mmCIF file of C-alpha atoms in Angstrom:
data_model
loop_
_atom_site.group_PDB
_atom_site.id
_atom_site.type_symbol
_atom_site.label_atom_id
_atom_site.label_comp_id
_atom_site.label_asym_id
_atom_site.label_seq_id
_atom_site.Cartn_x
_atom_site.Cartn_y
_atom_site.Cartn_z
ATOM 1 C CA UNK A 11 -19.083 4.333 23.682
ATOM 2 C CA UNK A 12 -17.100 4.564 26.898
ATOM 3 C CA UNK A 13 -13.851 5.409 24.956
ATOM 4 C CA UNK A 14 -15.171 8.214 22.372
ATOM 5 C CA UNK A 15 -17.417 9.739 25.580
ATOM 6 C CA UNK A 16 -14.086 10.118 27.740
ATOM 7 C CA UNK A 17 -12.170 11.217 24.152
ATOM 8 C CA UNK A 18 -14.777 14.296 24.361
ATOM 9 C CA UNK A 19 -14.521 15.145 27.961
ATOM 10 C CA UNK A 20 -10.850 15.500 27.219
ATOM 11 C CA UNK A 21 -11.002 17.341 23.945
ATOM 12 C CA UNK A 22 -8.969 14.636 22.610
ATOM 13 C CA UNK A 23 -11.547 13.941 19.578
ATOM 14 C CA UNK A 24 -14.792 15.884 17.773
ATOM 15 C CA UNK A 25 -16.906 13.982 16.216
ATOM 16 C CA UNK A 26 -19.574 14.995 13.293
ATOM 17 C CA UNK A 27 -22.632 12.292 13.323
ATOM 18 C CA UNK A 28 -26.282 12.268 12.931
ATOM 19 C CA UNK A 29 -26.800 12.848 16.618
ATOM 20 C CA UNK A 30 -24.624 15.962 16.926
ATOM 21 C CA UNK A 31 -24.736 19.364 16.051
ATOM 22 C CA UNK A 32 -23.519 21.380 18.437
ATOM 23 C CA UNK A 33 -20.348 23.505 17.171
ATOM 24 C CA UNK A 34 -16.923 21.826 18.011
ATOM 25 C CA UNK A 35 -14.691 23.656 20.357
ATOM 26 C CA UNK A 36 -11.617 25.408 18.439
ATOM 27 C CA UNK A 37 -9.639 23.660 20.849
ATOM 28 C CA UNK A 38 -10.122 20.237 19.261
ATOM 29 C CA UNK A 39 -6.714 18.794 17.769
ATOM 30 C CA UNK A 40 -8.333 16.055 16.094
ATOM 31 C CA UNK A 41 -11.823 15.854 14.119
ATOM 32 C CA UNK A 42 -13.937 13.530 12.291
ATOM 33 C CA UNK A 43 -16.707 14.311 9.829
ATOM 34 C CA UNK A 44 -18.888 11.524 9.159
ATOM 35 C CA UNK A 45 -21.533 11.849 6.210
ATOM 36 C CA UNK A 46 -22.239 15.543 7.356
ATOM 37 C CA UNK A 47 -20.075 17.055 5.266
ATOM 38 C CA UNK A 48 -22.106 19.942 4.633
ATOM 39 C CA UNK A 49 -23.499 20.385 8.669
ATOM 40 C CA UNK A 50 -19.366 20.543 9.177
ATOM 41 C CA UNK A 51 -19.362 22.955 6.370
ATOM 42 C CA UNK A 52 -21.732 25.607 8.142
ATOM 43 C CA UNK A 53 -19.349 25.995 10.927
ATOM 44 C CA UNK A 54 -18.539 29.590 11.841
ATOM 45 C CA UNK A 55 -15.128 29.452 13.242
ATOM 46 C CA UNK A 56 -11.315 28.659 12.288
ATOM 47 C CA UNK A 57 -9.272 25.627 14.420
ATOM 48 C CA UNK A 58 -5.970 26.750 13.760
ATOM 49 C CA UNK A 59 -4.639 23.853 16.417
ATOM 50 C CA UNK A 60 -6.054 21.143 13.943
ATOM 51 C CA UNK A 61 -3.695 18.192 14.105
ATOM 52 C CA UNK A 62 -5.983 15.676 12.289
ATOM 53 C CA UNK A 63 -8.923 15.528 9.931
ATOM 54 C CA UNK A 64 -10.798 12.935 9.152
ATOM 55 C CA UNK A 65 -13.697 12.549 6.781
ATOM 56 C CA UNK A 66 -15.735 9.340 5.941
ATOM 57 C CA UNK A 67 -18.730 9.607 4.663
ATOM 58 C CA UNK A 68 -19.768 9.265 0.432
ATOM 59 C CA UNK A 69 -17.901 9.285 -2.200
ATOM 60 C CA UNK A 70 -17.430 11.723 -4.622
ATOM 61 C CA UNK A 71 -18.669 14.698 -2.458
ATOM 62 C CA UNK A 72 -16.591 17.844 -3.898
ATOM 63 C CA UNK A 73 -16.246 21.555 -1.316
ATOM 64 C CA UNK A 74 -16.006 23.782 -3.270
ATOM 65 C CA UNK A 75 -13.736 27.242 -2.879
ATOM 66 C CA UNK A 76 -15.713 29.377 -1.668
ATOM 67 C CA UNK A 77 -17.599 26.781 1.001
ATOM 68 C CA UNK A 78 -16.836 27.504 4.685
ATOM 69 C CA UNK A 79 -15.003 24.029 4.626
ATOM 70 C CA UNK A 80 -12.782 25.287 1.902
ATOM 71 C CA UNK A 81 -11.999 27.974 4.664
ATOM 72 C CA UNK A 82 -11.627 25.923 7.707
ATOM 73 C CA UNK A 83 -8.665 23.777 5.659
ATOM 74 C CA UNK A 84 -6.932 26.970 4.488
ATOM 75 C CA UNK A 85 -2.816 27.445 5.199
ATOM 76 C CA UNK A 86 -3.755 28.625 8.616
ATOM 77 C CA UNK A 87 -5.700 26.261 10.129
ATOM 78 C CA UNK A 88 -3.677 23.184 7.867
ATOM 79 C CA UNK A 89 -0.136 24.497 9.216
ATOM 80 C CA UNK A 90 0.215 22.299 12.224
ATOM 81 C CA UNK A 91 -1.509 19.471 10.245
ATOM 82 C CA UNK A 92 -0.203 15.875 10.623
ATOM 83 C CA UNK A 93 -3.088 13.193 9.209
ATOM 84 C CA UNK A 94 -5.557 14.192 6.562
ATOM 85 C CA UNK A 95 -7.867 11.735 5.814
ATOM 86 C CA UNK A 96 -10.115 12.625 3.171
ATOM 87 C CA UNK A 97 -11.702 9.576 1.562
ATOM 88 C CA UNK A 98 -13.856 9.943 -1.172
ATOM 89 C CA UNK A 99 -13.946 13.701 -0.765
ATOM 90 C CA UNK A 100 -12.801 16.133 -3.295
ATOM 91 C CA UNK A 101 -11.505 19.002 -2.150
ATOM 92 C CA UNK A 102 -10.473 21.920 -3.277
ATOM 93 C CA UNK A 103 -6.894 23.441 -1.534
ATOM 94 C CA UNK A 104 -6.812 26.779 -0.402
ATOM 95 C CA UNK A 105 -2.884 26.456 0.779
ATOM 96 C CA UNK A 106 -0.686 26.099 -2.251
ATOM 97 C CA UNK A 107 2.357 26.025 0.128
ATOM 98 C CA UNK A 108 4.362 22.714 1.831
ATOM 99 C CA UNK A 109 2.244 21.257 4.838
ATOM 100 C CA UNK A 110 5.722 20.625 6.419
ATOM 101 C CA UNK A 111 4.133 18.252 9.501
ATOM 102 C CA UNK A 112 1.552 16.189 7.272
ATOM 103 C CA UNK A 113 2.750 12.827 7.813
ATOM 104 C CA UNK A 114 -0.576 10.840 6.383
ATOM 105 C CA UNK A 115 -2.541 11.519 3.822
ATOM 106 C CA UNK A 116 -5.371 9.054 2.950
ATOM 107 C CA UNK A 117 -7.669 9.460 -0.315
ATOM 108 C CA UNK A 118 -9.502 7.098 -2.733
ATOM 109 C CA UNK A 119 -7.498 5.912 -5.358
ATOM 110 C CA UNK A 120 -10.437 7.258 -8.255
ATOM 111 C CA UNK A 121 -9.226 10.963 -6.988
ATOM 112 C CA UNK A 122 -5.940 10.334 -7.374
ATOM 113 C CA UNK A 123 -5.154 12.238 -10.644
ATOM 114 C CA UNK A 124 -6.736 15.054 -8.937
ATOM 115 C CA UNK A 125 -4.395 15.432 -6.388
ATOM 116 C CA UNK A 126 -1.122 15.345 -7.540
ATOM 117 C CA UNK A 127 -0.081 18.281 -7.578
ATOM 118 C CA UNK A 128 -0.847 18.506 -3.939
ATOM 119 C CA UNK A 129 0.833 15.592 -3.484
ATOM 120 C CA UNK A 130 4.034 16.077 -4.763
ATOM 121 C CA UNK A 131 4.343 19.121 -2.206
ATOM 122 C CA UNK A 132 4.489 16.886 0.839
ATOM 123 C CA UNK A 133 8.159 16.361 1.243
ATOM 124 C CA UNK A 134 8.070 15.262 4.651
ATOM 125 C CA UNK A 135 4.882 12.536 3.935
ATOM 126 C CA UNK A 136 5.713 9.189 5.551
ATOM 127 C CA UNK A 137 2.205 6.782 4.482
ATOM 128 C CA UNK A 138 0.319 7.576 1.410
ATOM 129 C CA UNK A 139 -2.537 5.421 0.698
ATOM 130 C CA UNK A 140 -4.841 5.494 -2.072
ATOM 131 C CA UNK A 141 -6.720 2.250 -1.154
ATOM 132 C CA UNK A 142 -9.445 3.639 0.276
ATOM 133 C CA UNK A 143 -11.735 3.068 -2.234
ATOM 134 C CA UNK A 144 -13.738 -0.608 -2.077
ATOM 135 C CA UNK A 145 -13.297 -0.825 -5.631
ATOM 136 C CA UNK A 146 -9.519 -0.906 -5.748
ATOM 137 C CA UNK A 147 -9.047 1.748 -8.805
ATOM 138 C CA UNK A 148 -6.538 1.133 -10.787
ATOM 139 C CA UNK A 149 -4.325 4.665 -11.100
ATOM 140 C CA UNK A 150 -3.067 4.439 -14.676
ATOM 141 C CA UNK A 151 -1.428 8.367 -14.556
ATOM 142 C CA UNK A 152 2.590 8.373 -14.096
ATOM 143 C CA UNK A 153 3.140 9.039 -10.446
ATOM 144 C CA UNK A 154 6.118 11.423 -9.666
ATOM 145 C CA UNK A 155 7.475 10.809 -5.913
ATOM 146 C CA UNK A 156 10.842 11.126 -5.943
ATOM 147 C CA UNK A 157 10.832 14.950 -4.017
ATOM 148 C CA UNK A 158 8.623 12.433 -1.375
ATOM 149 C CA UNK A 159 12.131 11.521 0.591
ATOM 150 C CA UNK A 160 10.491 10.601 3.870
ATOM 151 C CA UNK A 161 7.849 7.956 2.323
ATOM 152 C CA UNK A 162 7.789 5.161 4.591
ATOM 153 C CA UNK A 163 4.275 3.314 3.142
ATOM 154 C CA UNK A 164 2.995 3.587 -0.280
ATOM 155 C CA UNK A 165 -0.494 1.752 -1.237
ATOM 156 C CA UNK A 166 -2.817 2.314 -3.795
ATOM 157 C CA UNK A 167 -2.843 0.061 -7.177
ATOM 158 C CA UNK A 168 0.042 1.790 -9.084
ATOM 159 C CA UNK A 169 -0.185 0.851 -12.628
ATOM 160 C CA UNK A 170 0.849 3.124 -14.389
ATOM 161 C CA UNK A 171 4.844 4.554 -13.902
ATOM 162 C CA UNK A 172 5.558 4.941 -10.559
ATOM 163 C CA UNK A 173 8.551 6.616 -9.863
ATOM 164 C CA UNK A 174 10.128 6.772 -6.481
ATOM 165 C CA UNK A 175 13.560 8.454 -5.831
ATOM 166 C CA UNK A 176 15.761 8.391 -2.283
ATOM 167 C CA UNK A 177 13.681 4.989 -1.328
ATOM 168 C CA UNK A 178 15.846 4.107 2.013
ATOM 169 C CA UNK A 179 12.845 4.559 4.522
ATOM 170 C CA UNK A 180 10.382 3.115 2.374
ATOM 171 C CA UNK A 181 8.991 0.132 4.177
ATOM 172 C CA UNK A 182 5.609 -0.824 2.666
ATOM 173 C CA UNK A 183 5.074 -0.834 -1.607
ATOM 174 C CA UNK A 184 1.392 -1.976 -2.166
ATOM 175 C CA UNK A 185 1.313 -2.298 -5.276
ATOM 176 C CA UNK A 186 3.208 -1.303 -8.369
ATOM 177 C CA UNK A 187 3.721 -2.715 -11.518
ATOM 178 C CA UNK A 188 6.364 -5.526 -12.715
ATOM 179 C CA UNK A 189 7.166 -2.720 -15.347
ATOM 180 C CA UNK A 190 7.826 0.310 -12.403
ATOM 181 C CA UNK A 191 9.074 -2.562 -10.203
ATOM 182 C CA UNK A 192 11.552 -3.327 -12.973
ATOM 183 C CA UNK A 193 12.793 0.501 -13.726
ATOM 184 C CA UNK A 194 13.655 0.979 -9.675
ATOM 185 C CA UNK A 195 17.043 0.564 -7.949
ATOM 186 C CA UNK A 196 16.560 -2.378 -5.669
ATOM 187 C CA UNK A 197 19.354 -2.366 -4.024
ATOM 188 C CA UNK A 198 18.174 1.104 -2.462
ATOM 189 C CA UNK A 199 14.995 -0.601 -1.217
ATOM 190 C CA UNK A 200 16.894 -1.573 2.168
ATOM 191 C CA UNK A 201 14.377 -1.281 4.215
ATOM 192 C CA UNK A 202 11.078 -2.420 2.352
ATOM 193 C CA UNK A 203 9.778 -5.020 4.303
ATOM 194 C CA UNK A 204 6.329 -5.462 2.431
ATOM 195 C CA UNK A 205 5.827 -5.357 -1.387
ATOM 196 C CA UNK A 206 3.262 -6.032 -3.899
ATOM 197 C CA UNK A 207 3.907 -6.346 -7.466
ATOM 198 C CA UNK A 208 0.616 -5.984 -9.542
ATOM 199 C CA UNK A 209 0.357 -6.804 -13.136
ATOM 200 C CA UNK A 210 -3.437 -5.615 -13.911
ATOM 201 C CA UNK A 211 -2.274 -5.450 -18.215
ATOM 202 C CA UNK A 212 -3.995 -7.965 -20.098
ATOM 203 C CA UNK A 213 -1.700 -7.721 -23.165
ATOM 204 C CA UNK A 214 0.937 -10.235 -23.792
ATOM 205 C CA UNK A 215 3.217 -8.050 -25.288
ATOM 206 C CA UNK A 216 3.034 -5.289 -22.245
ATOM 207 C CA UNK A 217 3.065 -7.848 -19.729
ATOM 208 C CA UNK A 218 6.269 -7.827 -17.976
ATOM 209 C CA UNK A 219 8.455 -11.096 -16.562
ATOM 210 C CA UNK A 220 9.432 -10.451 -12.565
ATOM 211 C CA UNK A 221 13.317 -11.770 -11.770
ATOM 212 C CA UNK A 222 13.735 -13.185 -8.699
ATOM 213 C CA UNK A 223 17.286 -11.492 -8.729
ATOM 214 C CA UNK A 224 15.728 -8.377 -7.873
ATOM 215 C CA UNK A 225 13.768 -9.603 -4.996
ATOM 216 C CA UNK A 226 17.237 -11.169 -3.080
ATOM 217 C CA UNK A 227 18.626 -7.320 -2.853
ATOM 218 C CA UNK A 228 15.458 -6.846 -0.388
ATOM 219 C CA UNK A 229 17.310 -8.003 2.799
ATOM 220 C CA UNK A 230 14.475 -6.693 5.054
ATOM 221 C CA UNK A 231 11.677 -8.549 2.728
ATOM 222 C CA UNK A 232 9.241 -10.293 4.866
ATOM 223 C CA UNK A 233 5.782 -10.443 2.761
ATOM 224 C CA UNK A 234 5.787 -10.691 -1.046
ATOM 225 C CA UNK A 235 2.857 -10.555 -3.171
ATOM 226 C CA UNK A 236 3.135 -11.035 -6.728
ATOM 227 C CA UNK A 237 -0.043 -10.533 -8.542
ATOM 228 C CA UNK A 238 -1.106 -11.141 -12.272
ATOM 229 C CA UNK A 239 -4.010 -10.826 -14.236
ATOM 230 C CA UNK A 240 -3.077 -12.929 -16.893
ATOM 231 C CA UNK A 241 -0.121 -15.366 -16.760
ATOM 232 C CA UNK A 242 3.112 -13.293 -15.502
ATOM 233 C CA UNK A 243 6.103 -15.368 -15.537
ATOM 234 C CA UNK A 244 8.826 -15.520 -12.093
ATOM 235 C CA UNK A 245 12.277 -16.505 -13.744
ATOM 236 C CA UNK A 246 13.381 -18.340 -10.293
ATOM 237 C CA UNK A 247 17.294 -19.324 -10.013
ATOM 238 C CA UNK A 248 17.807 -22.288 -12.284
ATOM 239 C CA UNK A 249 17.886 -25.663 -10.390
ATOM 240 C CA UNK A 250 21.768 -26.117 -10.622
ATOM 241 C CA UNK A 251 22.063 -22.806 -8.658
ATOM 242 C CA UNK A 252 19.366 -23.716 -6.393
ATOM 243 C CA UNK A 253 21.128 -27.197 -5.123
ATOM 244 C CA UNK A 254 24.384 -24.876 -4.678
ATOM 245 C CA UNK A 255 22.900 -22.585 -2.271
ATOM 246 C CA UNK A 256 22.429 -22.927 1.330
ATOM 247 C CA UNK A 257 19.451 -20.296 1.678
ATOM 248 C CA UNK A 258 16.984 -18.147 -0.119
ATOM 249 C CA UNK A 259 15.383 -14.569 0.999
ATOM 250 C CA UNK A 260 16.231 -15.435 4.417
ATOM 251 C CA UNK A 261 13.991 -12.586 5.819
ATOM 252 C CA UNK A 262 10.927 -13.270 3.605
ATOM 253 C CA UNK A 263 8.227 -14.908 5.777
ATOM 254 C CA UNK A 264 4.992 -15.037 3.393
ATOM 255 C CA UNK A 265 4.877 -15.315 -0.148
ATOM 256 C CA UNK A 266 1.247 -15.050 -2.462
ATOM 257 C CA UNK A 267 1.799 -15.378 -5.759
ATOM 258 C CA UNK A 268 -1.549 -15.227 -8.188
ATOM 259 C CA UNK A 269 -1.776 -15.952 -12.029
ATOM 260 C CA UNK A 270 1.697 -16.436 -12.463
ATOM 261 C CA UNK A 271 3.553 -18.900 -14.832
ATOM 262 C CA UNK A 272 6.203 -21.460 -14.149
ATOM 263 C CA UNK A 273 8.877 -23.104 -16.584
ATOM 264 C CA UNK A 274 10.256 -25.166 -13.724
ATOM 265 C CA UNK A 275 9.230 -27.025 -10.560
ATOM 266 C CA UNK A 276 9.523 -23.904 -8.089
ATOM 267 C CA UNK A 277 9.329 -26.012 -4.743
ATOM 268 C CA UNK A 278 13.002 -26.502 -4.098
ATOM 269 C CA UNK A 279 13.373 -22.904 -4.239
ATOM 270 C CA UNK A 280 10.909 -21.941 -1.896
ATOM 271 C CA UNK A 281 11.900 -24.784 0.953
ATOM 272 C CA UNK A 282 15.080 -23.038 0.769
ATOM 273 C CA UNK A 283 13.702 -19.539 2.675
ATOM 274 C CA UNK A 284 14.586 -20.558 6.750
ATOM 275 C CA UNK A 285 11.450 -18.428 7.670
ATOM 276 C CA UNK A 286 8.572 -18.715 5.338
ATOM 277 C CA UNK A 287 5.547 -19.802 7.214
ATOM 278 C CA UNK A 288 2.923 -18.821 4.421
ATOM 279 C CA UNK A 289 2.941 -19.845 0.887
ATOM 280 C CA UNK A 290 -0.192 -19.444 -1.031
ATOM 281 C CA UNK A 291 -0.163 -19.831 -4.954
ATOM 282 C CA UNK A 292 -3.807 -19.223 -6.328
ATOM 283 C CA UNK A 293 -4.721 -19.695 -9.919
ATOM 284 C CA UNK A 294 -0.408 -20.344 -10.631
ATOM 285 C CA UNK A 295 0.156 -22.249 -14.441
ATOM 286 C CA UNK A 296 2.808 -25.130 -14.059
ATOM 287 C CA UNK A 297 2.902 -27.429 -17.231
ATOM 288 C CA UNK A 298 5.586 -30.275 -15.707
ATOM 289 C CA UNK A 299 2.674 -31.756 -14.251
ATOM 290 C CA UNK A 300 4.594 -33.037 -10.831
ATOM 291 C CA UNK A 301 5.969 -30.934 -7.821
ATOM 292 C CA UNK A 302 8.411 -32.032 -5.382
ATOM 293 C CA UNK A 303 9.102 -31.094 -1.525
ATOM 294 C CA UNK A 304 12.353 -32.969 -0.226
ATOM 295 C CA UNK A 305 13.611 -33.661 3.075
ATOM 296 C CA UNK A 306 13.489 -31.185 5.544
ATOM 297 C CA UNK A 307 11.789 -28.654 3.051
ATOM 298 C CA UNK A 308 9.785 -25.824 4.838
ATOM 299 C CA UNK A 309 11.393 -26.398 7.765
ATOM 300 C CA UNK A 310 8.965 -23.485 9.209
ATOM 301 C CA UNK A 311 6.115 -23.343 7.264
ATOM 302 C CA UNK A 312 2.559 -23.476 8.917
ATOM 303 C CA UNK A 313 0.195 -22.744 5.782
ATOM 304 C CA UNK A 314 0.411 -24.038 2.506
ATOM 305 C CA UNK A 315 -2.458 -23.856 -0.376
ATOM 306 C CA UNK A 316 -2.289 -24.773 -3.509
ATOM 307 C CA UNK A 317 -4.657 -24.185 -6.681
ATOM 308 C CA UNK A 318 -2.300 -24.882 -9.716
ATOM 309 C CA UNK A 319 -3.788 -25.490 -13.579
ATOM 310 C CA UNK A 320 -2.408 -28.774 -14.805
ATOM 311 C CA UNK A 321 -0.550 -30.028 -11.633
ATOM 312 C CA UNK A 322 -1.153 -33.674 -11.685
ATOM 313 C CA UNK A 323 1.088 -34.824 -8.271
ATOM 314 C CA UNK A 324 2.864 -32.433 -4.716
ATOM 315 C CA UNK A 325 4.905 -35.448 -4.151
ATOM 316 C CA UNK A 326 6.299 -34.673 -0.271
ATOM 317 C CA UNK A 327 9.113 -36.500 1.350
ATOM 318 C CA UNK A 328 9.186 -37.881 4.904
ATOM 319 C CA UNK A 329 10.441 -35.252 7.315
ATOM 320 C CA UNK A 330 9.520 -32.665 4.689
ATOM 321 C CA UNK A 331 7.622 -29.782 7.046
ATOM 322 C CA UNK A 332 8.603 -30.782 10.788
#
């Protein structure tokens, strides 16, 4: 209370709420509408120093063109715009031209289809998240990004083609599919540091196998999560190759993989990463029945859980996790 009361005596925030109703000063760089969309809507007056607008409020809630709303967000009052936060709110844009300072744009992933071709206008966007929706939608449409240069974060649950094009800034990928993840030059991914792969296809024959060879181009990985609705295998380095190698994903420092499938024992490849602290495989399918962690495996991990179908024994070796 202290915080937003000293935000308005410095005009540093506006905020719409059952308790308010006085007009907002045209002055105000940043604003928040909260469930009163249509209160905000009655406003007589045009904020052309808007920096950030935020709604939150129900979903599904859809301004028309011709409502005042639709004329405070026009290309005059969005020119100097830099976060647009719109939820579950559909909205109708009045500027067809590039917001050239929007840097986040937040929306639930059910709109999603209904604003791409706002979207793929943004050429200087760094974080666009689709998440915001409880539900986690799926977004099944092809998703064309690669005019998006400046993307740094990318969530939403990407299942259908994703395609991404100069992808050196991009630092978060939450989540795409093996098949999108499998199209994309990895070795251009230099600086994603967070990625989640997301198989939501319940189809054997569309379900696509993740390599680990096109993780180890990541050399800025730190969190992986590898998702899978139904049984997605993870072709790891064969175990020869794994007893010739000194390290794996040296930079990766949690790994959660769900519903996927094994061929081999995948424990000495993981207690070959130097930093992993978290591994976490939930629901996993191994069939060889035993798993082995050898001396001075996980030399840094603090959390380890384990729900595997048909595991009989984790056999682990003194001085295994010091």
């Amino acid at each position: 209370d202290v915080a937003i009361k000293k935000s308005k005596e410095l005009n540093f925030v506006n905020v719409y709420n059952d308790h308010l109703a006085q007009h907002s000063s045209t002055t105000c760089r940043r604003e928040v509408v909260h469930h009163l969309i249509r209160r905000y809507s009655s406003e007589k007056y045009k904020n052309k120093r808007t920096r950030s607008f935020l709604y939150f409020g129900e979903s599904g809630c859809l301004v028309g063109r011709d409502s005042e709303t639709m004329k405070l967000l026009d290309s005059e009052t969005m020119k100097l715009l830099r976060v647009l936060h719109l939820g579950g709110l559909r909205f109708h844009f009045a500027s067809n031209g590039d917001l050239i300072h929007l840097r986040y744009l937040g929306i639930h992933g059910y709109y999603f289809s209904y604003y791409l071709a706002f979207i793929s206008k943004l050429r200087f966007l760094q974080t666009l998240d689709a998440s915001l929706d409880a539900s986690g939608h799926i977004i099944s449409e092809t998703v064309d990004l690669r005019k998006l240069t400046s993307l740094r974060h990318v969530i939403g649950k990407f299942f259908g083609e994703l395609l991404i094009g100069d992808a050196a800034n991009l630092q978060t990928l939450r989540s795409i599919s093996s098949d999108s993840w499998n199209k994309l030059k990895h070795e251009l991914l230099i600086n994603l540091r967070d990625l989640e792969i997301y198989e939501y296809s319940t189809s054997e024959e569309r379900r696509v196998p993740v390599s680990w060879a096109s993780l180890t181009k990541l050399r800025n990985l730190r969190v992986l999560k590898l998702r899978a609705k139904c049984g997605v295998y993870l072709w790891l380095e064969s175990e020869e190759a794994v007893r010739s190698m000194d390290m794996i994903s040296p930079s990766l420092e949690s790994v959660t993989l769900v519903g996927i499938t094994f061929e081999e024992d995948p424990m000495p490849f993981f207690q070959k990463m130097p930093r992993l602290e978290g591994l976490i495989l939930e629901n996993c399918h191994y069939s060889g029945g035993k798993m082995s962690v050898s001396e001075q495996g996980f030399g840094r991990l603090r959390k380890l859980c384990f729900v595997i179908n048909r595991l009989d024994e984790l056999q682990i070796e003194e001085e295994a996790m010091p």
